[in-house]
Short mmCIF file of N, CA and C in Angstrom, two decimals:
data_model
loop_
_atom_site.label_atom_id
_atom_site.label_comp_id
_atom_site.label_asym_id
_atom_site.label_seq_id
_atom_site.Cartn_x
_atom_site.Cartn_y
_atom_site.Cartn_z
N UNK A 1 0.99 79.37 -64.18
CA UNK A 1 -0.24 80.11 -64.38
C UNK A 1 -0.64 80.09 -65.86
N UNK A 2 0.33 80.27 -66.75
CA UNK A 2 0.03 80.29 -68.18
C UNK A 2 -0.51 78.95 -68.64
N UNK A 3 0.07 77.84 -68.16
CA UNK A 3 -0.39 76.51 -68.54
C UNK A 3 -1.83 76.29 -68.08
N UNK A 4 -2.11 76.68 -66.85
CA UNK A 4 -3.47 76.49 -66.32
C UNK A 4 -4.48 77.32 -67.10
N UNK A 5 -4.15 78.57 -67.44
CA UNK A 5 -5.04 79.42 -68.21
C UNK A 5 -5.26 78.85 -69.60
N UNK A 6 -4.22 78.31 -70.22
CA UNK A 6 -4.34 77.70 -71.53
C UNK A 6 -5.27 76.49 -71.48
N UNK A 7 -5.13 75.64 -70.45
CA UNK A 7 -5.99 74.47 -70.32
C UNK A 7 -7.45 74.89 -70.12
N UNK A 8 -7.67 75.91 -69.33
CA UNK A 8 -9.02 76.41 -69.09
C UNK A 8 -9.62 76.96 -70.38
N UNK A 9 -8.84 77.70 -71.16
CA UNK A 9 -9.30 78.24 -72.43
C UNK A 9 -9.65 77.14 -73.41
N UNK A 10 -8.82 76.11 -73.49
CA UNK A 10 -9.08 74.97 -74.38
C UNK A 10 -10.34 74.24 -73.95
N UNK A 11 -10.53 74.03 -72.64
CA UNK A 11 -11.72 73.35 -72.14
C UNK A 11 -12.98 74.14 -72.45
N UNK A 12 -12.95 75.45 -72.26
CA UNK A 12 -14.11 76.29 -72.54
C UNK A 12 -14.42 76.32 -74.03
N UNK A 13 -13.40 76.45 -74.86
CA UNK A 13 -13.58 76.45 -76.30
C UNK A 13 -14.17 75.13 -76.78
N UNK A 14 -13.69 74.01 -76.24
CA UNK A 14 -14.21 72.69 -76.61
C UNK A 14 -15.67 72.55 -76.18
N UNK A 15 -16.01 73.00 -74.99
CA UNK A 15 -17.38 72.93 -74.50
C UNK A 15 -18.31 73.74 -75.39
N UNK A 16 -17.91 74.96 -75.74
CA UNK A 16 -18.74 75.79 -76.60
C UNK A 16 -18.88 75.21 -78.00
N UNK A 17 -17.82 74.62 -78.52
CA UNK A 17 -17.87 74.02 -79.86
C UNK A 17 -18.77 72.79 -79.89
N UNK A 18 -18.83 72.04 -78.78
CA UNK A 18 -19.65 70.84 -78.73
C UNK A 18 -21.11 71.11 -78.37
N UNK A 19 -21.43 72.32 -77.90
CA UNK A 19 -22.81 72.64 -77.54
C UNK A 19 -23.67 72.70 -78.79
N UNK A 20 -24.85 72.14 -78.71
CA UNK A 20 -25.75 72.15 -79.84
C UNK A 20 -26.22 73.57 -80.13
N UNK A 21 -26.41 73.87 -81.40
CA UNK A 21 -26.92 75.17 -81.80
C UNK A 21 -28.37 75.29 -81.35
N UNK A 22 -28.75 76.40 -80.72
CA UNK A 22 -30.15 76.55 -80.30
C UNK A 22 -31.09 76.37 -81.49
N UNK A 23 -32.17 75.66 -81.26
CA UNK A 23 -33.23 75.44 -82.25
C UNK A 23 -32.83 74.51 -83.40
N UNK A 24 -31.72 73.78 -83.25
CA UNK A 24 -31.29 72.86 -84.32
C UNK A 24 -32.18 71.63 -84.40
N UNK A 25 -32.63 71.14 -83.26
CA UNK A 25 -33.47 69.94 -83.23
C UNK A 25 -34.94 70.36 -83.30
N UNK A 26 -35.69 69.71 -84.18
CA UNK A 26 -37.12 70.05 -84.32
C UNK A 26 -38.01 68.84 -84.07
N UNK A 27 -37.55 67.92 -83.22
CA UNK A 27 -38.30 66.68 -83.01
C UNK A 27 -39.35 66.77 -81.90
N UNK A 28 -39.39 67.90 -81.19
CA UNK A 28 -40.34 68.05 -80.09
C UNK A 28 -41.70 68.52 -80.55
N UNK A 29 -42.60 68.74 -79.62
CA UNK A 29 -43.95 69.23 -79.96
C UNK A 29 -43.89 70.53 -80.75
N UNK A 30 -44.88 70.71 -81.64
CA UNK A 30 -44.96 71.88 -82.52
C UNK A 30 -46.39 72.40 -82.56
N UNK A 31 -46.53 73.71 -82.71
CA UNK A 31 -47.85 74.33 -82.91
C UNK A 31 -47.68 75.48 -83.90
N UNK A 32 -48.68 75.67 -84.76
CA UNK A 32 -48.64 76.76 -85.74
C UNK A 32 -49.86 77.65 -85.58
N UNK A 33 -49.70 78.91 -85.98
CA UNK A 33 -50.83 79.84 -85.96
C UNK A 33 -51.81 79.42 -87.05
N UNK A 34 -53.04 79.92 -86.94
CA UNK A 34 -54.08 79.55 -87.92
C UNK A 34 -53.70 79.95 -89.33
N UNK A 35 -53.01 81.08 -89.49
CA UNK A 35 -52.62 81.53 -90.83
C UNK A 35 -51.31 80.90 -91.30
N UNK A 36 -50.66 80.11 -90.44
CA UNK A 36 -49.42 79.43 -90.82
C UNK A 36 -48.18 80.30 -90.81
N UNK A 37 -48.29 81.54 -90.38
CA UNK A 37 -47.14 82.44 -90.40
C UNK A 37 -46.21 82.24 -89.21
N UNK A 38 -46.72 81.69 -88.11
CA UNK A 38 -45.91 81.45 -86.92
C UNK A 38 -45.91 79.97 -86.58
N UNK A 39 -44.75 79.45 -86.26
CA UNK A 39 -44.63 78.09 -85.77
C UNK A 39 -43.73 78.11 -84.55
N UNK A 40 -44.21 77.50 -83.48
CA UNK A 40 -43.43 77.37 -82.24
C UNK A 40 -43.16 75.89 -82.07
N UNK A 41 -41.92 75.55 -81.73
CA UNK A 41 -41.57 74.15 -81.53
C UNK A 41 -40.59 74.00 -80.37
N UNK A 42 -40.53 72.79 -79.84
CA UNK A 42 -39.61 72.45 -78.77
C UNK A 42 -38.35 71.87 -79.39
N UNK A 43 -37.21 72.42 -79.03
CA UNK A 43 -35.92 71.92 -79.50
C UNK A 43 -35.20 71.27 -78.32
N UNK A 44 -34.78 70.02 -78.51
CA UNK A 44 -34.12 69.28 -77.43
C UNK A 44 -32.61 69.21 -77.67
N UNK A 45 -31.86 69.30 -76.57
CA UNK A 45 -30.41 69.18 -76.60
C UNK A 45 -30.01 68.15 -75.55
N UNK A 46 -29.89 66.90 -75.96
CA UNK A 46 -29.60 65.80 -75.03
C UNK A 46 -28.18 65.88 -74.46
N UNK A 47 -27.33 66.76 -75.00
CA UNK A 47 -25.97 66.88 -74.46
C UNK A 47 -25.95 67.73 -73.19
N UNK A 48 -27.07 68.37 -72.86
CA UNK A 48 -27.19 69.19 -71.66
C UNK A 48 -28.38 68.70 -70.84
N UNK A 49 -28.37 68.98 -69.55
CA UNK A 49 -29.50 68.62 -68.69
C UNK A 49 -29.89 69.80 -67.81
N UNK A 50 -31.13 69.76 -67.35
CA UNK A 50 -31.64 70.73 -66.39
C UNK A 50 -32.23 69.95 -65.23
N UNK A 51 -32.17 70.52 -64.03
CA UNK A 51 -32.74 69.83 -62.87
C UNK A 51 -34.24 70.09 -62.81
N UNK A 52 -34.98 69.05 -62.44
CA UNK A 52 -36.43 69.15 -62.31
C UNK A 52 -36.87 68.38 -61.07
N UNK A 53 -38.15 68.43 -60.77
CA UNK A 53 -38.67 67.69 -59.61
C UNK A 53 -38.46 66.19 -59.76
N UNK A 54 -38.30 65.74 -60.99
CA UNK A 54 -38.10 64.31 -61.26
C UNK A 54 -36.65 63.97 -61.55
N UNK A 55 -35.72 64.86 -61.23
CA UNK A 55 -34.30 64.62 -61.48
C UNK A 55 -33.84 65.37 -62.72
N UNK A 56 -32.66 65.03 -63.20
CA UNK A 56 -32.12 65.68 -64.39
C UNK A 56 -32.87 65.23 -65.63
N UNK A 57 -33.20 66.19 -66.50
CA UNK A 57 -33.91 65.92 -67.75
C UNK A 57 -33.15 66.60 -68.89
N UNK A 58 -33.29 66.10 -70.13
CA UNK A 58 -32.61 66.75 -71.26
C UNK A 58 -33.05 68.21 -71.39
N UNK A 59 -32.11 69.06 -71.74
CA UNK A 59 -32.39 70.49 -71.91
C UNK A 59 -33.32 70.71 -73.10
N UNK A 60 -34.29 71.62 -72.95
CA UNK A 60 -35.21 71.98 -74.03
C UNK A 60 -35.34 73.49 -74.11
N UNK A 61 -35.58 73.98 -75.33
CA UNK A 61 -35.86 75.39 -75.58
C UNK A 61 -37.13 75.49 -76.40
N UNK A 62 -37.82 76.62 -76.29
CA UNK A 62 -38.93 76.93 -77.18
C UNK A 62 -38.39 77.83 -78.28
N UNK A 63 -38.67 77.47 -79.52
CA UNK A 63 -38.16 78.21 -80.67
C UNK A 63 -39.31 78.68 -81.55
N UNK A 64 -39.07 79.75 -82.30
CA UNK A 64 -40.09 80.37 -83.13
C UNK A 64 -39.60 80.51 -84.56
N UNK A 65 -40.48 80.17 -85.51
CA UNK A 65 -40.23 80.41 -86.93
C UNK A 65 -41.32 81.36 -87.42
N UNK A 66 -40.90 82.48 -88.02
CA UNK A 66 -41.85 83.45 -88.59
C UNK A 66 -41.79 83.37 -90.11
N UNK A 67 -42.93 83.21 -90.73
CA UNK A 67 -43.04 83.20 -92.20
C UNK A 67 -42.03 82.27 -92.87
N UNK A 68 -41.80 81.10 -92.29
CA UNK A 68 -40.90 80.12 -92.90
C UNK A 68 -39.43 80.47 -92.82
N UNK A 69 -39.07 81.49 -92.06
CA UNK A 69 -37.68 81.92 -91.94
C UNK A 69 -36.85 81.02 -91.04
N UNK A 70 -35.72 81.54 -90.62
CA UNK A 70 -34.80 80.80 -89.76
C UNK A 70 -35.35 80.76 -88.33
N UNK A 71 -35.27 79.59 -87.67
CA UNK A 71 -35.73 79.50 -86.28
C UNK A 71 -34.92 80.39 -85.35
N UNK A 72 -35.62 81.00 -84.39
CA UNK A 72 -34.96 81.82 -83.38
C UNK A 72 -35.36 81.31 -82.00
N UNK A 73 -34.50 81.52 -81.04
CA UNK A 73 -34.77 81.11 -79.66
C UNK A 73 -35.83 82.03 -79.08
N UNK A 74 -36.90 81.44 -78.61
CA UNK A 74 -38.02 82.18 -78.03
C UNK A 74 -37.91 82.20 -76.51
N UNK A 75 -37.66 81.02 -75.92
CA UNK A 75 -37.58 80.90 -74.47
C UNK A 75 -36.63 79.76 -74.14
N UNK A 76 -35.56 80.07 -73.44
CA UNK A 76 -34.57 79.06 -73.06
C UNK A 76 -35.07 78.28 -71.86
N UNK A 77 -35.00 76.97 -71.95
CA UNK A 77 -35.37 76.13 -70.83
C UNK A 77 -34.38 76.30 -69.69
N UNK A 78 -34.85 75.99 -68.48
CA UNK A 78 -33.97 76.09 -67.31
C UNK A 78 -34.56 75.25 -66.20
N UNK A 79 -33.70 74.74 -65.36
CA UNK A 79 -34.15 73.97 -64.21
C UNK A 79 -34.47 74.90 -63.05
N UNK A 80 -34.87 74.28 -61.95
CA UNK A 80 -35.11 75.06 -60.75
C UNK A 80 -36.47 74.85 -60.14
N UNK A 81 -36.86 75.78 -59.30
CA UNK A 81 -38.15 75.82 -58.60
C UNK A 81 -39.29 75.49 -59.57
N UNK A 82 -40.29 74.70 -59.17
CA UNK A 82 -41.37 74.30 -60.07
C UNK A 82 -42.10 75.45 -60.75
N UNK A 83 -42.25 76.59 -60.09
CA UNK A 83 -42.94 77.71 -60.72
C UNK A 83 -42.05 78.48 -61.68
N UNK A 84 -40.74 78.40 -61.51
CA UNK A 84 -39.81 79.15 -62.35
C UNK A 84 -39.05 78.27 -63.33
N UNK A 85 -38.91 76.99 -63.01
CA UNK A 85 -38.19 76.08 -63.89
C UNK A 85 -38.97 75.84 -65.17
N UNK A 86 -38.26 75.67 -66.26
CA UNK A 86 -38.90 75.43 -67.55
C UNK A 86 -38.26 74.19 -68.19
N UNK A 87 -38.84 73.04 -67.90
CA UNK A 87 -38.36 71.77 -68.46
C UNK A 87 -39.56 70.99 -68.98
N UNK A 88 -39.32 70.05 -69.87
CA UNK A 88 -40.38 69.17 -70.34
C UNK A 88 -41.54 69.88 -70.99
N UNK A 89 -41.27 70.78 -71.95
CA UNK A 89 -42.34 71.52 -72.62
C UNK A 89 -43.28 70.58 -73.37
N UNK A 90 -44.58 70.79 -73.21
CA UNK A 90 -45.58 70.01 -73.95
C UNK A 90 -46.89 70.79 -73.99
N UNK A 91 -47.88 70.25 -74.66
CA UNK A 91 -49.22 70.85 -74.76
C UNK A 91 -49.16 72.30 -75.20
N UNK A 92 -48.46 72.57 -76.29
CA UNK A 92 -48.35 73.93 -76.81
C UNK A 92 -49.69 74.35 -77.42
N UNK A 93 -50.15 75.54 -77.06
CA UNK A 93 -51.42 76.07 -77.56
C UNK A 93 -51.21 77.53 -77.91
N UNK A 94 -51.35 77.86 -79.18
CA UNK A 94 -51.13 79.22 -79.66
C UNK A 94 -52.47 79.91 -79.86
N UNK A 95 -52.70 80.99 -79.12
CA UNK A 95 -53.94 81.77 -79.20
C UNK A 95 -53.54 83.21 -79.50
N UNK A 96 -53.74 83.61 -80.75
CA UNK A 96 -53.31 84.93 -81.22
C UNK A 96 -51.82 85.09 -80.94
N UNK A 97 -51.42 86.07 -80.11
CA UNK A 97 -49.99 86.25 -79.82
C UNK A 97 -49.59 85.66 -78.48
N UNK A 98 -50.46 84.82 -77.91
CA UNK A 98 -50.15 84.18 -76.63
C UNK A 98 -49.91 82.70 -76.82
N UNK A 99 -48.83 82.21 -76.23
CA UNK A 99 -48.53 80.78 -76.26
C UNK A 99 -48.76 80.24 -74.86
N UNK A 100 -49.65 79.26 -74.75
CA UNK A 100 -49.87 78.56 -73.50
C UNK A 100 -49.15 77.23 -73.61
N UNK A 101 -48.53 76.79 -72.53
CA UNK A 101 -47.82 75.52 -72.57
C UNK A 101 -47.73 74.93 -71.17
N UNK A 102 -47.45 73.65 -71.16
CA UNK A 102 -47.24 72.92 -69.92
C UNK A 102 -45.77 72.60 -69.81
N UNK A 103 -45.21 72.78 -68.63
CA UNK A 103 -43.81 72.45 -68.37
C UNK A 103 -43.75 71.56 -67.13
N UNK A 104 -42.59 70.93 -66.93
CA UNK A 104 -42.41 70.12 -65.74
C UNK A 104 -42.62 70.99 -64.51
N UNK A 105 -43.20 70.44 -63.50
CA UNK A 105 -43.46 71.23 -62.30
C UNK A 105 -43.08 70.44 -61.07
N UNK A 106 -44.06 69.97 -60.37
CA UNK A 106 -43.86 69.21 -59.15
C UNK A 106 -43.85 67.72 -59.48
N UNK A 107 -43.52 66.90 -58.51
CA UNK A 107 -43.54 65.45 -58.73
C UNK A 107 -44.96 64.96 -58.98
N UNK A 108 -45.96 65.67 -58.46
CA UNK A 108 -47.35 65.25 -58.59
C UNK A 108 -48.11 65.92 -59.72
N UNK A 109 -47.62 67.04 -60.23
CA UNK A 109 -48.34 67.71 -61.31
C UNK A 109 -47.40 68.62 -62.10
N UNK A 110 -47.76 68.89 -63.36
CA UNK A 110 -46.98 69.82 -64.18
C UNK A 110 -47.35 71.26 -63.83
N UNK A 111 -46.81 72.20 -64.58
CA UNK A 111 -47.06 73.63 -64.35
C UNK A 111 -47.48 74.28 -65.67
N UNK A 112 -48.57 75.02 -65.64
CA UNK A 112 -49.07 75.72 -66.82
C UNK A 112 -48.47 77.13 -66.86
N UNK A 113 -48.07 77.55 -68.05
CA UNK A 113 -47.44 78.85 -68.25
C UNK A 113 -48.05 79.55 -69.46
N UNK A 114 -47.78 80.86 -69.55
CA UNK A 114 -48.18 81.65 -70.71
C UNK A 114 -46.99 82.49 -71.14
N UNK A 115 -46.81 82.62 -72.45
CA UNK A 115 -45.74 83.45 -73.01
C UNK A 115 -46.35 84.39 -74.03
N UNK A 116 -46.14 85.68 -73.85
CA UNK A 116 -46.61 86.67 -74.80
C UNK A 116 -45.56 86.79 -75.91
N UNK A 117 -45.92 86.44 -77.13
CA UNK A 117 -44.95 86.46 -78.24
C UNK A 117 -44.58 87.88 -78.64
N UNK A 118 -45.41 88.86 -78.33
CA UNK A 118 -45.09 90.25 -78.67
C UNK A 118 -44.06 90.84 -77.73
N UNK A 119 -44.20 90.55 -76.43
CA UNK A 119 -43.33 91.19 -75.44
C UNK A 119 -42.25 90.26 -74.89
N UNK A 120 -42.45 88.95 -75.04
CA UNK A 120 -41.52 87.98 -74.47
C UNK A 120 -41.77 87.71 -73.00
N UNK A 121 -42.83 88.29 -72.43
CA UNK A 121 -43.14 88.10 -71.01
C UNK A 121 -43.70 86.70 -70.78
N UNK A 122 -43.08 85.98 -69.87
CA UNK A 122 -43.50 84.61 -69.54
C UNK A 122 -44.05 84.62 -68.14
N UNK A 123 -45.15 83.85 -67.91
CA UNK A 123 -45.77 83.86 -66.59
C UNK A 123 -46.23 82.45 -66.22
N UNK A 124 -45.95 82.04 -64.98
CA UNK A 124 -46.51 80.82 -64.41
C UNK A 124 -47.98 81.11 -64.14
N UNK A 125 -48.88 80.18 -64.54
CA UNK A 125 -50.31 80.37 -64.33
C UNK A 125 -50.85 79.58 -63.15
N UNK A 126 -50.63 78.26 -63.13
CA UNK A 126 -51.15 77.41 -62.07
C UNK A 126 -50.50 76.04 -62.14
N UNK A 127 -50.64 75.27 -61.06
CA UNK A 127 -50.14 73.90 -61.08
C UNK A 127 -51.19 73.05 -61.79
N UNK A 128 -50.81 72.54 -62.93
CA UNK A 128 -51.73 71.77 -63.76
C UNK A 128 -51.25 71.81 -65.19
N UNK A 129 -52.12 71.43 -66.12
CA UNK A 129 -51.73 71.32 -67.51
C UNK A 129 -52.71 72.04 -68.42
N UNK A 130 -52.18 72.62 -69.49
CA UNK A 130 -52.99 73.21 -70.54
C UNK A 130 -53.50 72.05 -71.39
N UNK A 131 -54.79 72.01 -71.68
CA UNK A 131 -55.36 70.90 -72.43
C UNK A 131 -55.82 71.33 -73.82
N UNK A 132 -56.66 72.36 -73.91
CA UNK A 132 -57.21 72.78 -75.21
C UNK A 132 -57.85 74.15 -75.07
N UNK A 133 -58.34 74.64 -76.20
CA UNK A 133 -59.09 75.89 -76.23
C UNK A 133 -60.46 75.58 -76.82
N UNK A 134 -61.50 76.07 -76.19
CA UNK A 134 -62.85 75.82 -76.69
C UNK A 134 -63.15 76.76 -77.85
N UNK A 135 -64.22 76.48 -78.59
CA UNK A 135 -64.61 77.29 -79.74
C UNK A 135 -64.90 78.74 -79.34
N UNK A 136 -65.38 78.95 -78.12
CA UNK A 136 -65.67 80.32 -77.69
C UNK A 136 -64.49 80.99 -76.99
N UNK A 137 -63.30 80.37 -77.08
CA UNK A 137 -62.08 81.01 -76.61
C UNK A 137 -61.64 80.71 -75.20
N UNK A 138 -62.36 79.87 -74.47
CA UNK A 138 -61.95 79.54 -73.11
C UNK A 138 -60.82 78.51 -73.12
N UNK A 139 -59.97 78.60 -72.13
CA UNK A 139 -58.86 77.66 -71.98
C UNK A 139 -59.32 76.48 -71.14
N UNK A 140 -59.08 75.27 -71.63
CA UNK A 140 -59.40 74.06 -70.88
C UNK A 140 -58.10 73.58 -70.25
N UNK A 141 -58.14 73.31 -68.95
CA UNK A 141 -56.92 72.91 -68.25
C UNK A 141 -57.25 71.83 -67.24
N UNK A 142 -56.23 71.12 -66.81
CA UNK A 142 -56.41 70.16 -65.73
C UNK A 142 -55.63 70.64 -64.53
N UNK A 143 -56.11 70.28 -63.37
CA UNK A 143 -55.49 70.73 -62.13
C UNK A 143 -55.50 69.57 -61.15
N UNK A 144 -54.35 69.27 -60.59
CA UNK A 144 -54.24 68.17 -59.63
C UNK A 144 -54.23 68.75 -58.23
N UNK A 145 -55.04 68.16 -57.35
CA UNK A 145 -55.09 68.70 -56.00
C UNK A 145 -55.32 67.55 -55.01
N UNK A 146 -54.49 67.52 -53.99
CA UNK A 146 -54.70 66.57 -52.90
C UNK A 146 -55.34 67.36 -51.77
N UNK A 147 -56.53 66.96 -51.42
CA UNK A 147 -57.28 67.71 -50.41
C UNK A 147 -58.11 66.73 -49.60
N UNK A 148 -57.89 66.69 -48.30
CA UNK A 148 -58.63 65.76 -47.45
C UNK A 148 -60.10 66.13 -47.32
N UNK A 149 -60.41 67.41 -47.53
CA UNK A 149 -61.80 67.86 -47.45
C UNK A 149 -62.60 67.39 -48.66
N UNK A 150 -61.95 67.34 -49.84
CA UNK A 150 -62.60 66.91 -51.08
C UNK A 150 -61.80 65.76 -51.69
N UNK A 151 -61.86 64.59 -51.10
CA UNK A 151 -61.06 63.48 -51.60
C UNK A 151 -61.56 62.96 -52.95
N UNK A 152 -60.66 62.41 -53.72
CA UNK A 152 -61.02 61.80 -55.00
C UNK A 152 -61.12 60.30 -54.76
N UNK A 153 -62.23 59.72 -55.16
CA UNK A 153 -62.38 58.27 -54.94
C UNK A 153 -62.35 57.51 -56.24
#
């Protein structure tokens, strides 16, 4: 029993030591607030994977930098159901204290989400992608739909 417990402890310690530090990688998409005080970026950890509609994908997290300080974990990526899974972050759009983003969703379309930076509340919005914000504050998005009543030609 002691030998088995020792091997398990060594394996767990090695796994934790080899895990990438959250927010260490800054090669993913980035968005900054208009005043430059907030920066949100995607941090990738290729040593881990999450399950998605398209199979296993490299693990990603959303990270936040305030006033040029040290990056902190904002939202940890996770696999799973298309509405709840958070993989493949892209199309980051920062509007005041709200972050809109697109994440992996279904095999046919991504999933649009919103994250409140003040409260940390994250919400699935719709199947589709965040595209841009208009000058008058409206959100521009794309939505994929297969419908026999309204076919696309």
